[in-house]
C-alpha atoms as a PDB file:
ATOM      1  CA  UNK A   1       0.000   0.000   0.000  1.00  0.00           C
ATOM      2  CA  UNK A   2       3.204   2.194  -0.106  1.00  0.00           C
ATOM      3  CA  UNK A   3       2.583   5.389  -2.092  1.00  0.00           C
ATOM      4  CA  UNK A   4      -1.184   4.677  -2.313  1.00  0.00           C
ATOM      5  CA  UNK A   5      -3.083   7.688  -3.366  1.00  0.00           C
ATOM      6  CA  UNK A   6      -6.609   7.040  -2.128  1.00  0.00           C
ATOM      7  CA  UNK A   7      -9.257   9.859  -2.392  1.00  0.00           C
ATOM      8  CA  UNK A   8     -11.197  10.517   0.205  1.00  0.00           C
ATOM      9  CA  UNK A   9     -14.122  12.125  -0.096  1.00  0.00           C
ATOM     10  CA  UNK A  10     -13.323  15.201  -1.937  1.00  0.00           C
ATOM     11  CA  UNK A  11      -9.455  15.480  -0.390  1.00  0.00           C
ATOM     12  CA  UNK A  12      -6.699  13.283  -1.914  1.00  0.00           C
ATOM     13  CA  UNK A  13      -5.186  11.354   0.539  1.00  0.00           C
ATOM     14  CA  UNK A  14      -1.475   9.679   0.031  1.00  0.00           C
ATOM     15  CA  UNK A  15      -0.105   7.690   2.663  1.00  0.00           C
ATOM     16  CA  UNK A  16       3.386   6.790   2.448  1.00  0.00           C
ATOM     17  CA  UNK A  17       4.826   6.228   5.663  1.00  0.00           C
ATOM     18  CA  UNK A  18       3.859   5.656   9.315  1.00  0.00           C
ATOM     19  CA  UNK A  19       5.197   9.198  10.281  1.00  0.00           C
ATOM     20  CA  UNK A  20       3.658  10.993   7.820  1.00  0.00           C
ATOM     21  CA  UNK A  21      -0.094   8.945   8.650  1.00  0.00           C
ATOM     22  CA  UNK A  22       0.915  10.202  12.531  1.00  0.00           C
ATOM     23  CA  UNK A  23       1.970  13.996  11.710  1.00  0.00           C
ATOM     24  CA  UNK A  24      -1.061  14.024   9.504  1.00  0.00           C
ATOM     25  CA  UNK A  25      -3.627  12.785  12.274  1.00  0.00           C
ATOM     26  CA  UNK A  26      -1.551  15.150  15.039  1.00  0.00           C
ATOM     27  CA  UNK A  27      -0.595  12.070  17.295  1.00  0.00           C
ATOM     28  CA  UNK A  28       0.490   8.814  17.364  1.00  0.00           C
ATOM     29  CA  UNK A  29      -2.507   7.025  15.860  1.00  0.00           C
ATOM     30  CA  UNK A  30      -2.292   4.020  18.057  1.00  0.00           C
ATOM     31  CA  UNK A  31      -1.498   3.181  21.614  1.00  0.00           C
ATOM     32  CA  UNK A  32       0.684   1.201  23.351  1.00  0.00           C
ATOM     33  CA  UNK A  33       0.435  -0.374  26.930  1.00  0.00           C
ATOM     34  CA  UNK A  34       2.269  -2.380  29.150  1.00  0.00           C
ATOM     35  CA  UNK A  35      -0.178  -5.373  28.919  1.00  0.00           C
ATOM     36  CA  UNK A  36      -0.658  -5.830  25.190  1.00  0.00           C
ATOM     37  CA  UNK A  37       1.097  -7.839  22.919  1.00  0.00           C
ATOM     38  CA  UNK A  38       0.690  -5.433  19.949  1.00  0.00           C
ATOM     39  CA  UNK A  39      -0.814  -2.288  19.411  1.00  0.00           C
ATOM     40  CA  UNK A  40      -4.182  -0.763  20.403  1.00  0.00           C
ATOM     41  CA  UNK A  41      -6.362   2.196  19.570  1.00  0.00           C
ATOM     42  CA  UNK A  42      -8.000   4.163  22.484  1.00  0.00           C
ATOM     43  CA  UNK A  43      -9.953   7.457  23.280  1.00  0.00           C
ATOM     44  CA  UNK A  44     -10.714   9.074  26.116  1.00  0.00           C
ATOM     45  CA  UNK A  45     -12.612   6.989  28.867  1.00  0.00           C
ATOM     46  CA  UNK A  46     -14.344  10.505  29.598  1.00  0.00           C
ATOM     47  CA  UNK A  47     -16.028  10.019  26.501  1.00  0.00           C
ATOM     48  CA  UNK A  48     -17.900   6.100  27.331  1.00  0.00           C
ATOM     49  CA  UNK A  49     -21.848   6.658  27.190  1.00  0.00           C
ATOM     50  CA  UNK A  50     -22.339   3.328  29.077  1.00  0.00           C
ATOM     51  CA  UNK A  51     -19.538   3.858  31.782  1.00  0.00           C
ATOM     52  CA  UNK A  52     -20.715   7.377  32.076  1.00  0.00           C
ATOM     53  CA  UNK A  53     -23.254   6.222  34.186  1.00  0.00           C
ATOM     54  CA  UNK A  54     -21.393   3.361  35.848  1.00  0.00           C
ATOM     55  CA  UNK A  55     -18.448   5.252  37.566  1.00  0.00           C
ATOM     56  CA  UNK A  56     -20.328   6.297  40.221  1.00  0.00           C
ATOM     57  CA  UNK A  57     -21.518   3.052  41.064  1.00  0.00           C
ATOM     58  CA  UNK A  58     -18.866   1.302  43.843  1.00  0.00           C
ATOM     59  CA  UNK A  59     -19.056  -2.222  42.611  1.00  0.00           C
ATOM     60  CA  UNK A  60     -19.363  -1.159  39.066  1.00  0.00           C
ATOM     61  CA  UNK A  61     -16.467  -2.252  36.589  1.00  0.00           C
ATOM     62  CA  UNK A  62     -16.285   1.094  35.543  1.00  0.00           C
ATOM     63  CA  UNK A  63     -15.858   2.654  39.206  1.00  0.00           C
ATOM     64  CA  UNK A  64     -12.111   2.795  39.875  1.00  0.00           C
ATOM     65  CA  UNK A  65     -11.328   3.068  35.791  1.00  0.00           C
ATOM     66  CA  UNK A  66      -7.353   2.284  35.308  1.00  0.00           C
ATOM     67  CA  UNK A  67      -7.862   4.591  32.233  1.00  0.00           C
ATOM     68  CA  UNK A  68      -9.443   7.977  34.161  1.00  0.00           C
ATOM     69  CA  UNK A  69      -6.107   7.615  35.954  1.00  0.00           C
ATOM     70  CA  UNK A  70      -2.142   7.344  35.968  1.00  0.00           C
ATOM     71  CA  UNK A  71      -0.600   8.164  32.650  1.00  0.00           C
ATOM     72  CA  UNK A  72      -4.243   8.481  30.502  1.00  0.00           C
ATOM     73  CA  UNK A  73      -4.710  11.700  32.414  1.00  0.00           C
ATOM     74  CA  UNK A  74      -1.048  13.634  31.578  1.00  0.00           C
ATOM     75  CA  UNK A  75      -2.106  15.920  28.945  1.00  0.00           C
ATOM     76  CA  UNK A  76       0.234  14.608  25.717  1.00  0.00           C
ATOM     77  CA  UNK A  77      -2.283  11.227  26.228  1.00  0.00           C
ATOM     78  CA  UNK A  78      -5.415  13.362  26.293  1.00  0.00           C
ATOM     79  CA  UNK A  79      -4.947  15.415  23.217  1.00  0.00           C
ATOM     80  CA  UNK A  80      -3.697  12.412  21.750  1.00  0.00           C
ATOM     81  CA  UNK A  81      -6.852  10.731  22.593  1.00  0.00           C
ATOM     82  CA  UNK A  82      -8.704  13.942  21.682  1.00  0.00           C
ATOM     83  CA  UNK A  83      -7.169  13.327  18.038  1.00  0.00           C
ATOM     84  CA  UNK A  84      -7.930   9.999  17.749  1.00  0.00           C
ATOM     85  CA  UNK A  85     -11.935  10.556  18.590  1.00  0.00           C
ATOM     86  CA  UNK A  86     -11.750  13.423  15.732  1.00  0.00           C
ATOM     87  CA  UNK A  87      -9.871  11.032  13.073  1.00  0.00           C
ATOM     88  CA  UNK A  88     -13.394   8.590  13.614  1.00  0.00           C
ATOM     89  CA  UNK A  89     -15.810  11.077  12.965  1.00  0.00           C
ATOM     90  CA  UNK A  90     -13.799  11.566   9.613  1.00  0.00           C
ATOM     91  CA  UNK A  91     -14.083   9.789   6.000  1.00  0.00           C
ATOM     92  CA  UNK A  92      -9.880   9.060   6.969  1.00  0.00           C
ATOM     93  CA  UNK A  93     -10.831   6.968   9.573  1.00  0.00           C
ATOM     94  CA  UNK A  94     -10.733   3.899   7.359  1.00  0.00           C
ATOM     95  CA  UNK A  95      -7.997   3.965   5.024  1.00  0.00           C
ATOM     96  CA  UNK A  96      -5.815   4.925   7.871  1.00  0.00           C
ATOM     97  CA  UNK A  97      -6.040   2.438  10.218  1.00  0.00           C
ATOM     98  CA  UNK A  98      -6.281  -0.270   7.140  1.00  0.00           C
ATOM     99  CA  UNK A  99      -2.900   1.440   5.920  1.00  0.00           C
ATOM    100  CA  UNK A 100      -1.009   1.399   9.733  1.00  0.00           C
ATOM    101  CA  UNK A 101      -2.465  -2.103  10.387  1.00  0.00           C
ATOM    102  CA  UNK A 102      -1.462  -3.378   7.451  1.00  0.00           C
ATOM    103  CA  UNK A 103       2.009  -1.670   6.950  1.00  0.00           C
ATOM    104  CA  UNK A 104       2.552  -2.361  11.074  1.00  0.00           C
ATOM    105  CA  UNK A 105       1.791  -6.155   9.681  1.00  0.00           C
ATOM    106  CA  UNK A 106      -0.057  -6.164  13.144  1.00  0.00           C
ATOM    107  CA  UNK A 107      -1.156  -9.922  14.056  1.00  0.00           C
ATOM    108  CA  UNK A 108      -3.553  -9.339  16.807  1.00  0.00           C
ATOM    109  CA  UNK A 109      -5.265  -5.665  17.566  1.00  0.00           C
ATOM    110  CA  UNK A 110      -7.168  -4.583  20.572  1.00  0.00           C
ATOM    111  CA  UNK A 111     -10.197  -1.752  20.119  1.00  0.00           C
ATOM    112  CA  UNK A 112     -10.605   0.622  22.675  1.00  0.00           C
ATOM    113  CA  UNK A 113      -7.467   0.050  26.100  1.00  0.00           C
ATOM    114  CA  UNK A 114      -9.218   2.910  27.212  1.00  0.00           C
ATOM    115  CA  UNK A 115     -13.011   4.015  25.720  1.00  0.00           C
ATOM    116  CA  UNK A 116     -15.887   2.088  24.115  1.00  0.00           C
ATOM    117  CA  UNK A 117     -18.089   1.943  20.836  1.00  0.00           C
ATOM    118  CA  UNK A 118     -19.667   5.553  20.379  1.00  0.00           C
ATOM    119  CA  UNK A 119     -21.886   4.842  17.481  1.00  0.00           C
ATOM    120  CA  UNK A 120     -23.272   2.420  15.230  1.00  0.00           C
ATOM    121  CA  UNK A 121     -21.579   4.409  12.498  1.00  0.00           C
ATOM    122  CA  UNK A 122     -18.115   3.770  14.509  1.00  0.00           C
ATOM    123  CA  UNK A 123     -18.733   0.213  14.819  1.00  0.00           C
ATOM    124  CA  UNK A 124     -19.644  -0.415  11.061  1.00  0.00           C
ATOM    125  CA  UNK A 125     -16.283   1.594  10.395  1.00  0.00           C
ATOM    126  CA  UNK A 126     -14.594  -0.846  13.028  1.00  0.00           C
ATOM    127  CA  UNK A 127     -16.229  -3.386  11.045  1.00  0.00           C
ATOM    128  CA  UNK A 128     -15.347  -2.347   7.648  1.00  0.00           C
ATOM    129  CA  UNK A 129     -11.330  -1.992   9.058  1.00  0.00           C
ATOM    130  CA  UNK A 130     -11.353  -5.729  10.061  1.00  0.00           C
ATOM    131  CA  UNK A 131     -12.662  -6.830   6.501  1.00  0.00           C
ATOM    132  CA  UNK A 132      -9.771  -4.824   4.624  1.00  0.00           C
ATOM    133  CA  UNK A 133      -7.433  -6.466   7.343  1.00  0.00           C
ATOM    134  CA  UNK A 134      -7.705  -9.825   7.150  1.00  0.00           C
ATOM    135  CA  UNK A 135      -4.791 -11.254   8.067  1.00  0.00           C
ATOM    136  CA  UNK A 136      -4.974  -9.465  11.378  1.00  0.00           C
ATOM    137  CA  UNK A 137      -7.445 -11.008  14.564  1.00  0.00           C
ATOM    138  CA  UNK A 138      -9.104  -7.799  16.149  1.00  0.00           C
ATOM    139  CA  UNK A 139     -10.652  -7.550  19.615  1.00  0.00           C
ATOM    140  CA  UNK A 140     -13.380  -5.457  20.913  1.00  0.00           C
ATOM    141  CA  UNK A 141     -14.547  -5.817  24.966  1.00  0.00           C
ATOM    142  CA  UNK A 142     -17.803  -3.284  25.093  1.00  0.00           C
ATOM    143  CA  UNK A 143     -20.371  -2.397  27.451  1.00  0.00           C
ATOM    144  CA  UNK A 144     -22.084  -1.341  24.671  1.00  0.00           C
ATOM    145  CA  UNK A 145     -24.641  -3.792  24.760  1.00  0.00           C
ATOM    146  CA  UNK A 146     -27.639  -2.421  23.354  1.00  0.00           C
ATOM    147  CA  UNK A 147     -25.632  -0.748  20.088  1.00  0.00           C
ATOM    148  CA  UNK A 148     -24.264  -3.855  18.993  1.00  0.00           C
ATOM    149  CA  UNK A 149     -27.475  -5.807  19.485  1.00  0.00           C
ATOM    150  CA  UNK A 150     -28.891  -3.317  17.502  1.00  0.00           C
ATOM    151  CA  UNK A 151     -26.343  -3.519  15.096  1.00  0.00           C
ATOM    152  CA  UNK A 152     -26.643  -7.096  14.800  1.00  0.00           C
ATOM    153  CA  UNK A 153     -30.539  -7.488  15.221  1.00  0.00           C
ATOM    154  CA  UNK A 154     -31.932  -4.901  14.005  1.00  0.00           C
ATOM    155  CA  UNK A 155     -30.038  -3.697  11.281  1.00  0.00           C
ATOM    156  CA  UNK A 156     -29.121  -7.001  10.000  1.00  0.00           C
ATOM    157  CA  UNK A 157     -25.024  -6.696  10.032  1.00  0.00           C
ATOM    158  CA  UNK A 158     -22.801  -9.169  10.173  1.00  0.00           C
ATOM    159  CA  UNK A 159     -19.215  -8.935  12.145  1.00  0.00           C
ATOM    160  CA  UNK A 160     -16.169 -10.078  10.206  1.00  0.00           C
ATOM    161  CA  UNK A 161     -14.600 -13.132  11.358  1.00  0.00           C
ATOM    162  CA  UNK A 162     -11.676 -11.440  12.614  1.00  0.00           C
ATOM    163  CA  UNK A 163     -13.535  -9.551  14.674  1.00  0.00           C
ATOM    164  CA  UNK A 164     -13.977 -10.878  18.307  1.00  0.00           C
ATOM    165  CA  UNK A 165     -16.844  -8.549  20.488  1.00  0.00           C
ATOM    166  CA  UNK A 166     -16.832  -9.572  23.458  1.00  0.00           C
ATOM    167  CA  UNK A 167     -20.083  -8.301  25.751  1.00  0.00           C
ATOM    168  CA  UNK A 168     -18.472  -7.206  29.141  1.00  0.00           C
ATOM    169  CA  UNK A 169     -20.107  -7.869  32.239  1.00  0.00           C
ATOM    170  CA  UNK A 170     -21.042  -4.351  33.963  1.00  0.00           C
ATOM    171  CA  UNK A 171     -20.033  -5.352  37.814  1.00  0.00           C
ATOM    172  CA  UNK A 172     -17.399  -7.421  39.658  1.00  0.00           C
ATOM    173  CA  UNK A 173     -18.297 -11.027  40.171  1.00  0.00           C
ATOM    174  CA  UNK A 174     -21.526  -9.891  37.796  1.00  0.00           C
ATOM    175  CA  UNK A 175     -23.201 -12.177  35.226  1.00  0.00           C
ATOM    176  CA  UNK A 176     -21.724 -11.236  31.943  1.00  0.00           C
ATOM    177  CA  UNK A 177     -24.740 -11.409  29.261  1.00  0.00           C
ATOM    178  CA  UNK A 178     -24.650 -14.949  27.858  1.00  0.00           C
ATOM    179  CA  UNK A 179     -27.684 -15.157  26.613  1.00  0.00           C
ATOM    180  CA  UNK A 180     -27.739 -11.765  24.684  1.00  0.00           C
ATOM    181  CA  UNK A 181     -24.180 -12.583  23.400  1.00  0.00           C
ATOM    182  CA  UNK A 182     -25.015 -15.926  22.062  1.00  0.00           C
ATOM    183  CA  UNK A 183     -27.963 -15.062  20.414  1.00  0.00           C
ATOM    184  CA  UNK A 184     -25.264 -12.474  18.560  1.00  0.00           C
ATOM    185  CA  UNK A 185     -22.777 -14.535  18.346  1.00  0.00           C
ATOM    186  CA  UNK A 186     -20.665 -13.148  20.134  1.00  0.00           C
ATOM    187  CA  UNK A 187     -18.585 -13.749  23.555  1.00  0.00           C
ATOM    188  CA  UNK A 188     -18.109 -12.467  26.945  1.00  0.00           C
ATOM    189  CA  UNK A 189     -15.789 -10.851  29.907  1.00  0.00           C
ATOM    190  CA  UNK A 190     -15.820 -10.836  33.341  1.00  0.00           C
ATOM    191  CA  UNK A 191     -13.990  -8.911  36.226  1.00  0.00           C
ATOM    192  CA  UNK A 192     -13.622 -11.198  39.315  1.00  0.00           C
ATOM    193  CA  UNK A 193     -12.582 -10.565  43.089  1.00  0.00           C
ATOM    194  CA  UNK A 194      -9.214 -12.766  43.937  1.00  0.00           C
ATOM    195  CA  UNK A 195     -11.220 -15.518  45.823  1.00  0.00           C
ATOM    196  CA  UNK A 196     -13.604 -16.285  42.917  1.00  0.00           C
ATOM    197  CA  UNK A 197     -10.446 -16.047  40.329  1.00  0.00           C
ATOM    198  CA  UNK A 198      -8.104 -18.695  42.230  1.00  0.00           C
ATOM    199  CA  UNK A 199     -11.284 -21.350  42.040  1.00  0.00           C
ATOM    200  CA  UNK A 200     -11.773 -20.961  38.263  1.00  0.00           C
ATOM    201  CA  UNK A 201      -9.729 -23.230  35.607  1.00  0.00           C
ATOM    202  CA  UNK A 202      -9.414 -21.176  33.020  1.00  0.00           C
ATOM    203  CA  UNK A 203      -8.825 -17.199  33.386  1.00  0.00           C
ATOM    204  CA  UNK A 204      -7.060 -14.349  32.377  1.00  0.00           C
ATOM    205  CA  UNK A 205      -3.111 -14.835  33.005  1.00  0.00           C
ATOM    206  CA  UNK A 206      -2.041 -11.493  32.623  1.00  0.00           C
ATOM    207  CA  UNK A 207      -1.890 -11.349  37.104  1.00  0.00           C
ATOM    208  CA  UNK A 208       0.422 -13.948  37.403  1.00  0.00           C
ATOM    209  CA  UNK A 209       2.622 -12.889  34.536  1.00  0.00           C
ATOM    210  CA  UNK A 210       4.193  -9.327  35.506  1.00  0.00           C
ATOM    211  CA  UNK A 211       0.383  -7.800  33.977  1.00  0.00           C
ATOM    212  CA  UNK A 212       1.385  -8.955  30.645  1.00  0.00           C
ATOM    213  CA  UNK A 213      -0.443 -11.234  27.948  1.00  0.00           C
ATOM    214  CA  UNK A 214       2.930 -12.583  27.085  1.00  0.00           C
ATOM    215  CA  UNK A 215       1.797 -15.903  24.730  1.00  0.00           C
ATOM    216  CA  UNK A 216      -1.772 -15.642  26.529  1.00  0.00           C
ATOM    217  CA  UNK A 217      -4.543 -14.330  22.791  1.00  0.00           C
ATOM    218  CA  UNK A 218      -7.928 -15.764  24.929  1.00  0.00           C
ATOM    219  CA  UNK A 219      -9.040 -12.218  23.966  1.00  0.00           C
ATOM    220  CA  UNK A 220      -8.884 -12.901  20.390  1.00  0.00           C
ATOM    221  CA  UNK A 221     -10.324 -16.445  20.343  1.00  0.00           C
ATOM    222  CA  UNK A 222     -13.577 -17.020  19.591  1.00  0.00           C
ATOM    223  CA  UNK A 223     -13.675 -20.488  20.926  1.00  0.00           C
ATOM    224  CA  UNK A 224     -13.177 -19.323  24.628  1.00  0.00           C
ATOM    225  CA  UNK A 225     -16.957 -18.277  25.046  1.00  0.00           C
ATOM    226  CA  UNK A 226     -15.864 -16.288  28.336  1.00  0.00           C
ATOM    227  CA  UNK A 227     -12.299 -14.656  29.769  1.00  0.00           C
ATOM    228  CA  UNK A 228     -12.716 -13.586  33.288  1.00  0.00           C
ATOM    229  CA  UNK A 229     -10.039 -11.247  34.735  1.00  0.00           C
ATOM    230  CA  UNK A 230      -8.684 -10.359  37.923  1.00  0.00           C
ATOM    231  CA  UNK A 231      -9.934  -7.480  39.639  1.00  0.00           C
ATOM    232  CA  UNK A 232      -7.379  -5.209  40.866  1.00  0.00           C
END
């Protein structure tokens, strides 16, 4: 895709290297944390509709939010989140990320370390990114619930292959939505207090491994129905 001139709605748009698809968009256009294999693409946890609502709530999932915190607050990672909800609500938002995914040869992708789904227009352009990247296994954990059943239900879409949603339960040691995500076909996540997460078989290793995913893609499997996680 080197030296691909793609127009975009009426403005020409070549993209040539990484730097120039980051100077272009005013930040780095993806994230990286400590826990991920690969990269990730995140806005501002300020801007959830779902966990809006939820933070106030003490046994919500959403109530002590790693990403309204620590280094999501310094102010290079909230313009830079800032720019990357802006670069969505633009015709760019496609092309680019199919370009840096693609050119990053990027094997397994994470939507949203920090922020959620914001409209059914941003998933079908989420949607539309994992069809042009094929050869790369997205994951999406929302709270979202009622957009992508909507999505799904209603409006009669269909989510690429690639593309693991997982439903996320709303409260610790809460009932993730099987029933909902099955009818979907999609999977689940849980956040679990210590006690309940040393009695189950099969969980999120990340704890026990310095907070890293290290060889660990449960996330990105659509076999593994359900990946609980250690609440911390």
């Amino acid at each position: 895709m080197e030296g691909r001139k793609m127009k975009v709605g009426r403005v020409p748009l070549i993209l040539r290297t990484l730097k120039d698809v980051n100077d272009f968009v005013g930040c780095a256009v993806m994230s990286r944390t400590w826990k991920m294999p690969e990269e990730s693409f995140s806005i501002s946890a300020l801007n959830c509709m779902a966990g809006r609502s939820m933070v106030s709530k003490p046994n919500s999932v959403c109530h002590d939010c790693y990403a309204l915190k620590g280094r999501y607050r310094m102010t290079k990672q909230s313009n830079a989140m800032r720019l990357r909800l802006e670069l969505t609500q633009t015709d760019y938002f496609i092309p680019i990320m199919v370009f840096y995914i693609i050119k990053k040869e990027t094997k397994h992708f994470r939507w949203f370390d920090s922020g959620d789904i914001q409209s059914i227009k941003m998933l079908d352009d989420i949607c539309e990114i994992c069809r042009q990247t094929p050869g790369t296994k997205h994951w999406l954990p929302t709270k979202e619930w009622k957009l992508v059943r909507k999505y799904i239900e209603f409006d009669g879409n269909i989510i690429p292959e690639n593309l693991d949603i997982r439903l996320s339960a709303l409260y610790i040691n809460g009932k993730p939505p099987t029933k909902l995500a099955r009818r979907l076909g999609l999977n689940t996540s849980t956040v679990v207090s210590k006690d309940i997460y040393n009695k189950l078989s099969f969980k999120c290793p990340a704890s026990k491994q310095d907070n890293k995913c290290q060889s660990c893609r449960a996330c990105w499997t659509k076999d593994i129905k359900n990946v609980p996680y250690l609440y911390h």
